[in-house]
mmCIF file of C-alpha atoms in Angstrom:
data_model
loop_
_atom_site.group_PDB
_atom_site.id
_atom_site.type_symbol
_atom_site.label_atom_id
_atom_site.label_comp_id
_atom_site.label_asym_id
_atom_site.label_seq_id
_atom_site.Cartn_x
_atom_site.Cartn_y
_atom_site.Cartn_z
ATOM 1 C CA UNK A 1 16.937 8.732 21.544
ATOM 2 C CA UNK A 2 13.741 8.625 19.454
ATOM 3 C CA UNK A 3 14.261 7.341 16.088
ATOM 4 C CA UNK A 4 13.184 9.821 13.541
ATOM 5 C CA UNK A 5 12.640 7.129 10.591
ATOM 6 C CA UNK A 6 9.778 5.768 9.387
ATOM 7 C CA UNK A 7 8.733 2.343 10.182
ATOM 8 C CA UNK A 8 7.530 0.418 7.077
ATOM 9 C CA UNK A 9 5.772 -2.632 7.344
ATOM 10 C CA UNK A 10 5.320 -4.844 4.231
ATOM 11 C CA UNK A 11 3.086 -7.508 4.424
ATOM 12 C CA UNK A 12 4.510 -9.978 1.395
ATOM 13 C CA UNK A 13 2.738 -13.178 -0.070
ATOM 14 C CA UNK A 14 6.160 -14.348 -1.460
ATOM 15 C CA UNK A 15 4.739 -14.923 -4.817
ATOM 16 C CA UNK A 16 5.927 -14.037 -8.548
ATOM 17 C CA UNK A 17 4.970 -10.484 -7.691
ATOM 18 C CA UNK A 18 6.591 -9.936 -4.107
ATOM 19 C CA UNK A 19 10.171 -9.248 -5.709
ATOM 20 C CA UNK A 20 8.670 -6.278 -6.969
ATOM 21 C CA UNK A 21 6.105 -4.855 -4.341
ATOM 22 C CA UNK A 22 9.622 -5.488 -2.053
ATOM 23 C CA UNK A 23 11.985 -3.477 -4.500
ATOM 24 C CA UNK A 24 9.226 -0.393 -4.344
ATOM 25 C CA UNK A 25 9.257 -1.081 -0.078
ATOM 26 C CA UNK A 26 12.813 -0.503 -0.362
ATOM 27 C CA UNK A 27 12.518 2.678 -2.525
ATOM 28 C CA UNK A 28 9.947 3.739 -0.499
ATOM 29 C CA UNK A 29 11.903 3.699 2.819
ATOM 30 C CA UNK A 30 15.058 5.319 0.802
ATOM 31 C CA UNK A 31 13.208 8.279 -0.326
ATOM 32 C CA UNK A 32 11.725 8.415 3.058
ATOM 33 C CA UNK A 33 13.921 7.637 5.242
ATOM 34 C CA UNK A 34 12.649 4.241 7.038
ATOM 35 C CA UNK A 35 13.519 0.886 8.145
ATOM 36 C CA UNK A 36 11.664 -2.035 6.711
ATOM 37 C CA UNK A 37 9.737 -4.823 8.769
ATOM 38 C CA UNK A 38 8.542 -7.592 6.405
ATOM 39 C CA UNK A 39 5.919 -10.398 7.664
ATOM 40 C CA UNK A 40 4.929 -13.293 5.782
ATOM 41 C CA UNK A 41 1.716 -14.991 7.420
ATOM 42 C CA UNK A 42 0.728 -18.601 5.925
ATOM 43 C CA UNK A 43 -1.688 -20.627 7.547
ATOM 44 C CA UNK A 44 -0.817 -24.245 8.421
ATOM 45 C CA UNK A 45 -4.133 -25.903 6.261
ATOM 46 C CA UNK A 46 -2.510 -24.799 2.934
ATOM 47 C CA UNK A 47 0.792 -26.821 3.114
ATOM 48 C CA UNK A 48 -0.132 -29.291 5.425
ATOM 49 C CA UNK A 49 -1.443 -32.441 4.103
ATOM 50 C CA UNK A 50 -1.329 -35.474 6.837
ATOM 51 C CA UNK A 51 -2.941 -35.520 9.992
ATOM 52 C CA UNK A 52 0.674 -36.770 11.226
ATOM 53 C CA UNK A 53 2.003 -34.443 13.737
ATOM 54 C CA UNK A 54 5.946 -35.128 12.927
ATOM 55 C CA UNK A 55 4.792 -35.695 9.291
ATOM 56 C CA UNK A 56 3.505 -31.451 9.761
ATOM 57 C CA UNK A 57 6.193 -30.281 11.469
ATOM 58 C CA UNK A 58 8.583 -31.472 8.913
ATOM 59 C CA UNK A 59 6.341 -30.190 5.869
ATOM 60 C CA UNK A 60 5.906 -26.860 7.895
ATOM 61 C CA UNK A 61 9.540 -26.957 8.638
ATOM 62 C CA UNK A 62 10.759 -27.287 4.947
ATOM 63 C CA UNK A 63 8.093 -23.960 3.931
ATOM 64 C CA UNK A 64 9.908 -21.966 6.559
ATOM 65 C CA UNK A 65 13.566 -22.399 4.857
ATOM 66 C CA UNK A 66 12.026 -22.406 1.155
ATOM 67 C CA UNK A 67 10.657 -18.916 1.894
ATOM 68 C CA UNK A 68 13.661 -18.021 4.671
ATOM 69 C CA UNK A 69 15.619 -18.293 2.028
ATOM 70 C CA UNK A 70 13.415 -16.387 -0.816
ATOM 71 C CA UNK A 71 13.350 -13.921 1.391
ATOM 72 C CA UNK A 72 16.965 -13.141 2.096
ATOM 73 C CA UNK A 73 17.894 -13.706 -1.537
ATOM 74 C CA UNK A 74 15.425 -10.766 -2.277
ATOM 75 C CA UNK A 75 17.329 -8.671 0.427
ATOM 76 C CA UNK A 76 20.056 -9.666 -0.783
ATOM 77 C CA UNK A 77 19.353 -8.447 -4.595
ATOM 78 C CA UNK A 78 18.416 -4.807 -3.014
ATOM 79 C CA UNK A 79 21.666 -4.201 -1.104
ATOM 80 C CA UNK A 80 23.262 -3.468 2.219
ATOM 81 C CA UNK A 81 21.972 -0.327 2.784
ATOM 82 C CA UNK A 82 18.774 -0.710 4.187
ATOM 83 C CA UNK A 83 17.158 -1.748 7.752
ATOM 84 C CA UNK A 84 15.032 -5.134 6.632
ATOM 85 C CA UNK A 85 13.965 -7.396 9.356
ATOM 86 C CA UNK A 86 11.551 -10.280 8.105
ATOM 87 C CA UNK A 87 9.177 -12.963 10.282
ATOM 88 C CA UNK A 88 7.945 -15.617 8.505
ATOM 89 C CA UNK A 89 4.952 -16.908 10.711
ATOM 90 C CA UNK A 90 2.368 -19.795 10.492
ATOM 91 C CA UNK A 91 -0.832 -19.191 11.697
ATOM 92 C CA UNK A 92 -4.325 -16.915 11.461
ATOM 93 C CA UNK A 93 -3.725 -14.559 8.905
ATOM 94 C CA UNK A 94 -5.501 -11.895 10.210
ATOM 95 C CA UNK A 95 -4.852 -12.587 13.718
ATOM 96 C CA UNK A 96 -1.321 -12.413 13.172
ATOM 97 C CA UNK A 97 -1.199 -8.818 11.205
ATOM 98 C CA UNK A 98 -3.686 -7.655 13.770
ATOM 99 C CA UNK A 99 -1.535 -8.336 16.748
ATOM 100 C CA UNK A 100 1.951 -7.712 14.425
ATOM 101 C CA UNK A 101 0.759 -4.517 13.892
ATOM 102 C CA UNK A 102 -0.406 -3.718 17.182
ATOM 103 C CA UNK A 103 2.956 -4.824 18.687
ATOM 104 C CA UNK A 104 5.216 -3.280 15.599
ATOM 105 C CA UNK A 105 3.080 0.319 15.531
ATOM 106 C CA UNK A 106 4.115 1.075 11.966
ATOM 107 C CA UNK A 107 4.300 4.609 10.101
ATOM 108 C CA UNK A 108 3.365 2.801 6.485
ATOM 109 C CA UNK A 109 1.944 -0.696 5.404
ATOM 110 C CA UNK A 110 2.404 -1.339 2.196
ATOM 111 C CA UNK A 111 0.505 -4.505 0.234
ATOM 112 C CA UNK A 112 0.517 -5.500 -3.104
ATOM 113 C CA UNK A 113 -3.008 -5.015 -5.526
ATOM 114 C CA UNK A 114 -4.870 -7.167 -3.474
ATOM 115 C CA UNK A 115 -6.569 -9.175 -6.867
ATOM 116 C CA UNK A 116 -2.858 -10.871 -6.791
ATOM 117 C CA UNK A 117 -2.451 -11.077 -3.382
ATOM 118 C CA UNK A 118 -2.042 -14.355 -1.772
ATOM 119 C CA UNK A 119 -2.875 -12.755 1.503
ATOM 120 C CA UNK A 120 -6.351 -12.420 0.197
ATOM 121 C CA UNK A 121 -7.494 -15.994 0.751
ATOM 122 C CA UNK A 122 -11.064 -16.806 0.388
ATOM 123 C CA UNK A 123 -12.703 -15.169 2.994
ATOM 124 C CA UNK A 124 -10.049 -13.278 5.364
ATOM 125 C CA UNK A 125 -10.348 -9.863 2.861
ATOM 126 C CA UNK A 126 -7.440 -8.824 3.955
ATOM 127 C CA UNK A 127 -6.887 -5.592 2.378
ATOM 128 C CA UNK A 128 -10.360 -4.392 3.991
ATOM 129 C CA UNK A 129 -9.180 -5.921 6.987
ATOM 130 C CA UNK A 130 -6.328 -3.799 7.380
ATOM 131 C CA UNK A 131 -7.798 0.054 5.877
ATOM 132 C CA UNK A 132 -10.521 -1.043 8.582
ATOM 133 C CA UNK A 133 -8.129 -1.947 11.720
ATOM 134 C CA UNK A 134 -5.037 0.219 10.449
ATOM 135 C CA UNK A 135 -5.424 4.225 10.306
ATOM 136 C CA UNK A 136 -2.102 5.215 8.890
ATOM 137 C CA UNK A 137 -0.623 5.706 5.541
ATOM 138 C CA UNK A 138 -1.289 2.562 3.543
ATOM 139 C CA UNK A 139 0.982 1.821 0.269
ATOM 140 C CA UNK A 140 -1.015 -0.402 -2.189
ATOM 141 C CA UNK A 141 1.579 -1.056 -4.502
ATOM 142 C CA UNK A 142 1.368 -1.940 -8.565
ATOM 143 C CA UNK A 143 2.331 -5.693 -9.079
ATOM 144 C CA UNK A 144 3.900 -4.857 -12.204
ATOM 145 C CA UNK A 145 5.688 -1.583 -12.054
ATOM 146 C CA UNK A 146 8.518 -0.687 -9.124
ATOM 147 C CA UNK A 147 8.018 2.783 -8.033
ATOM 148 C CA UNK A 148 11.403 4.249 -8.859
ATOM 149 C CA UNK A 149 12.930 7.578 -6.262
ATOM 150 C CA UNK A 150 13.673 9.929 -9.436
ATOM 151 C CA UNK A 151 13.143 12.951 -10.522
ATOM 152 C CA UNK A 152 10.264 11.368 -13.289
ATOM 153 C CA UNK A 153 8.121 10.418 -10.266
ATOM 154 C CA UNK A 154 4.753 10.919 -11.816
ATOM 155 C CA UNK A 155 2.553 12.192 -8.183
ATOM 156 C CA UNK A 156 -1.127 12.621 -8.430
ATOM 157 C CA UNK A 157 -3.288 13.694 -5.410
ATOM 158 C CA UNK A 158 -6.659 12.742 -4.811
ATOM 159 C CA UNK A 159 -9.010 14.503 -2.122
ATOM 160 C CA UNK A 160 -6.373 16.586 -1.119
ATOM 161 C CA UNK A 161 -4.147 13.562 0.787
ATOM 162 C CA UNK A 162 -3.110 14.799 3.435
ATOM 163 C CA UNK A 163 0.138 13.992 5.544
ATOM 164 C CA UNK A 164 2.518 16.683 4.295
ATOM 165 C CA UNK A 165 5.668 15.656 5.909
ATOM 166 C CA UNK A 166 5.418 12.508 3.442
ATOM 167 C CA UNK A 167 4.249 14.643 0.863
ATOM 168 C CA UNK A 168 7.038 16.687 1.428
ATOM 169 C CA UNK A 169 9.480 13.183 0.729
ATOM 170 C CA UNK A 170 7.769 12.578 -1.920
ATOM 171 C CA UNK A 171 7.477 15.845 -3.757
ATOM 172 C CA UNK A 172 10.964 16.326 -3.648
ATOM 173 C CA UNK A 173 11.209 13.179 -6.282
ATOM 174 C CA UNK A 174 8.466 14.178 -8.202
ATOM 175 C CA UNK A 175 7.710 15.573 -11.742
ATOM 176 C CA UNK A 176 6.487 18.986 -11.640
ATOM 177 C CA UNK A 177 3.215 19.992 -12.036
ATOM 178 C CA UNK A 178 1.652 17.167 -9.218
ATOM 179 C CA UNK A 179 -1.579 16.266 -10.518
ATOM 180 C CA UNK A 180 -4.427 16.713 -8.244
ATOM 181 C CA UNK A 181 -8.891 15.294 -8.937
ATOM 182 C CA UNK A 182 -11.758 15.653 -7.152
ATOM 183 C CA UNK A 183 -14.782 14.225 -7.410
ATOM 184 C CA UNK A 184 -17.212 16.787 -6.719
ATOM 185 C CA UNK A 185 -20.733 18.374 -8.488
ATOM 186 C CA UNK A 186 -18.691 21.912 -7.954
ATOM 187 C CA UNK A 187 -15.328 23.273 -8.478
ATOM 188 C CA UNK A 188 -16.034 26.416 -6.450
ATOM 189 C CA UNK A 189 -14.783 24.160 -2.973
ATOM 190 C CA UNK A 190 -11.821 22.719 -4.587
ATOM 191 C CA UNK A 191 -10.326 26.345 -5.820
ATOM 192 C CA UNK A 192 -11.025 27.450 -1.779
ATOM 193 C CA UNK A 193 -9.326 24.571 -0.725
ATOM 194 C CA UNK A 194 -6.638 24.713 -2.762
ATOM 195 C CA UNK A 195 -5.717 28.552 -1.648
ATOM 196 C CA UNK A 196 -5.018 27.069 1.941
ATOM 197 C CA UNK A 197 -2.893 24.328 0.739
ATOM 198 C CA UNK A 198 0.724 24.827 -0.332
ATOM 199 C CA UNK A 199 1.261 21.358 -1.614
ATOM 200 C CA UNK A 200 -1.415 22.155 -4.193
ATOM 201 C CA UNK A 201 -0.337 25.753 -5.425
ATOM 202 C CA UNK A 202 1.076 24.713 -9.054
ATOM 203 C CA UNK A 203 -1.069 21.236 -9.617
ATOM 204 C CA UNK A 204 -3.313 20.493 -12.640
ATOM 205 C CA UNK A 205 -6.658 20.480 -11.424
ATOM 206 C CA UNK A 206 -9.235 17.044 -13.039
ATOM 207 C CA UNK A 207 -12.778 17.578 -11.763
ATOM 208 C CA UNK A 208 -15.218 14.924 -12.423
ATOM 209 C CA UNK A 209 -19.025 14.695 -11.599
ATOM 210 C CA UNK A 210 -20.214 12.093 -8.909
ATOM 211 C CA UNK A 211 -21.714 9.564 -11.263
ATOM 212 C CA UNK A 212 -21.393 5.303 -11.790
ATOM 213 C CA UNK A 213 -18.557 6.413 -14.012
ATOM 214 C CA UNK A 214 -16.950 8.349 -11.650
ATOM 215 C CA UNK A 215 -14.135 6.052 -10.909
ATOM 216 C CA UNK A 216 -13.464 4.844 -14.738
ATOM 217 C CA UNK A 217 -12.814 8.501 -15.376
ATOM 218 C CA UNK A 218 -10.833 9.062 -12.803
ATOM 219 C CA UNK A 219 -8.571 5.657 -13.915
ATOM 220 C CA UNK A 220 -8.381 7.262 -17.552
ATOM 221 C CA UNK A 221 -6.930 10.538 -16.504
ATOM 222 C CA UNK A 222 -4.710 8.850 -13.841
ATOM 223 C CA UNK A 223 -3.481 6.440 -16.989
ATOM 224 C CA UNK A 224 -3.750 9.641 -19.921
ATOM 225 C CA UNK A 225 -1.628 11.345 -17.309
ATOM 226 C CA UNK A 226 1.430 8.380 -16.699
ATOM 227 C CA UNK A 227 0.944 8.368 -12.765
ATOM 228 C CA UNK A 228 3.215 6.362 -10.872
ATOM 229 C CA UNK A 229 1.735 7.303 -7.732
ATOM 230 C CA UNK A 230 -1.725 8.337 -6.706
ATOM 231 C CA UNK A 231 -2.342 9.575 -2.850
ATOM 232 C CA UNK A 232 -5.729 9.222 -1.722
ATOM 233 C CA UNK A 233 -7.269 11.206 1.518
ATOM 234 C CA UNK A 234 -9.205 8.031 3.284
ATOM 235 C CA UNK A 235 -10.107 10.540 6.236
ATOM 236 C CA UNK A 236 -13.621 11.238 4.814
ATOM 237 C CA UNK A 237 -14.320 6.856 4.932
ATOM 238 C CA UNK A 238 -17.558 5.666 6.572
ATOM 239 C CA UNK A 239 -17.073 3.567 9.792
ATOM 240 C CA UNK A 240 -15.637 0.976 7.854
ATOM 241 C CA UNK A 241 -13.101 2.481 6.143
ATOM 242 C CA UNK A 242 -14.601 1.275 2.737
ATOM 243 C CA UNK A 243 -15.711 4.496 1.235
ATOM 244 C CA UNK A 244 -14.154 8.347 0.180
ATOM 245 C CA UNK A 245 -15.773 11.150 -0.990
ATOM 246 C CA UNK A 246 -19.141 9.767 0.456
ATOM 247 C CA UNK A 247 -20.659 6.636 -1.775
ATOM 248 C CA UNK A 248 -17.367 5.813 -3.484
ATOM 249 C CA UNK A 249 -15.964 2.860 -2.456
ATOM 250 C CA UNK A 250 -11.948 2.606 -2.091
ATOM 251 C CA UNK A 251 -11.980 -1.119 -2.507
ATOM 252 C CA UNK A 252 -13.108 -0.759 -5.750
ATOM 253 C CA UNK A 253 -10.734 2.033 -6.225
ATOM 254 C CA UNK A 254 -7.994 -0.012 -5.612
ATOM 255 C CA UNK A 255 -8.957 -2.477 -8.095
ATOM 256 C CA UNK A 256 -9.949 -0.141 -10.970
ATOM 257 C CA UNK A 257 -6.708 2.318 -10.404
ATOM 258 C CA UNK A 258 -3.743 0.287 -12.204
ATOM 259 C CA UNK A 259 -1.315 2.529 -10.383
ATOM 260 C CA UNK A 260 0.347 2.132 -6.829
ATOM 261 C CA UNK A 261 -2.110 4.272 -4.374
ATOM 262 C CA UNK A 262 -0.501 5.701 -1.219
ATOM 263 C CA UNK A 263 -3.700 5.791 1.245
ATOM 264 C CA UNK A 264 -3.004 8.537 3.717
ATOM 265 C CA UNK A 265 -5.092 9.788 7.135
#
């Protein structure tokens, strides 16, 4: 039988932040109703020190308990209820999540702000990397602040996300009225759109104008407003997956937006 449950894949850096971005995975798949897959991908140059091939293996061999065990003391700390399988793999970064999630097919990935992600060594990108090979629901989630499944769920919408059976999860946690902006030079298209959409009928409506401060106005109002949660529609991206609502770049929203963003198709 066809499991009905979402299948959450957190990729984890296993630093001072990953307790938390792990604790919001798990609230994430309880108000959803999911089983967690966690990967941790570290590539062999950054622990291993001697051209030895014993000396290596032993070095790499020590890493894999140390974070083993980090790992299952963080499962641990969240409880017996859950579905959390874990790899802890040495190799290509992006390689690995590439083929990972090719093999794995997950519903959600969720990654931590990627300005504190280890992940995001010098050169691999690889938050880009994954909004460009990954088009489902991505979860980038606050370093600092676990998003909690309560009814004080603070839910914003941005460019009408789409995905309403998550929406539906969600909204059921969430703090009524939903928020919803658009970044447009008219409000005449968001009031048609919003008629047709059900998951919009009650929100409080920010427009801002398409300007260089666009995105810092949007991060006020998200912060004026106390959103835990802010769901971007990445369908309208360029062929790169780098860009919404035409020139704005999502990279740089996920930098400027001190909130966790849920990045739906």
């Amino acid at each position: 039988m066809k499991s009905n449950k979402y299948k959450i894949l957190v990729l984890s850096d296993l630093k001072d932040s990953s307790d938390t971005i792990i604790q919001t995975t798990a609230n994430l798949a309880k108000f959803t109703g999911g089983d967690i897959d966690l990967l941790y991908v570290k590539r062999p140059v950054d622990i291993v020190e001697s051209d030895n091939q014993l000396s290596s293996m032993r070095t790499i061999n020590r890493d894999y308990l140390t974070s083993k065990n980090k790992i299952e003391n963080t499962i641990k700390s969240i409880g017996n209820e859950l579905s959390i399988n874990y790899n802890v793999i040495y190799g290509n970064v992006k390689q690995t999540i590439k083929e990972h999630i090719e093999t794995t097919n997950p519903d959600i990935i969720v990654m931590g702000k990627k300005r504190f992600n280890a992940l995001n060594l010098s050169g691999d990108r690889v938050t880009k990397f994954v909004l460009k090979k990954y088009n489902g629901v991505v979860l980038i989630a606050s370093n600092e602040n676990v998003l909690e499944p309560s009814a004080d769920l603070s839910l914003g919408i941005f460019n009408h996300a789409s995905n309403e059976d998550l929406l539906k999860k969600l909204m059921a946690y969430t703090q009524k009225p939903i928020k919803s902006f658009k970044i447009q030079k008219s409000s005449n298209a968001l009031e048609q759109d919003k008629s047709d959409d059900a998951t919009l009928k009650d929100a409080v409506e920010y427009i801002f104008e398409p300007n260089d401060n666009a995105i810092n106005n949007l991060s006020n109002y998200v912060l004026k407003n106390n959103i835990d949660l802010l769901c971007i529609n990445r369908d309208n991206n360029d062929s790169n997956n780098t860009s919404v609502s035409g020139n704005l770049d999502i990279n740089k929203m996920i930098n400027k937006l001190n909130v966790s963003l849920l990045l739906t198709k």
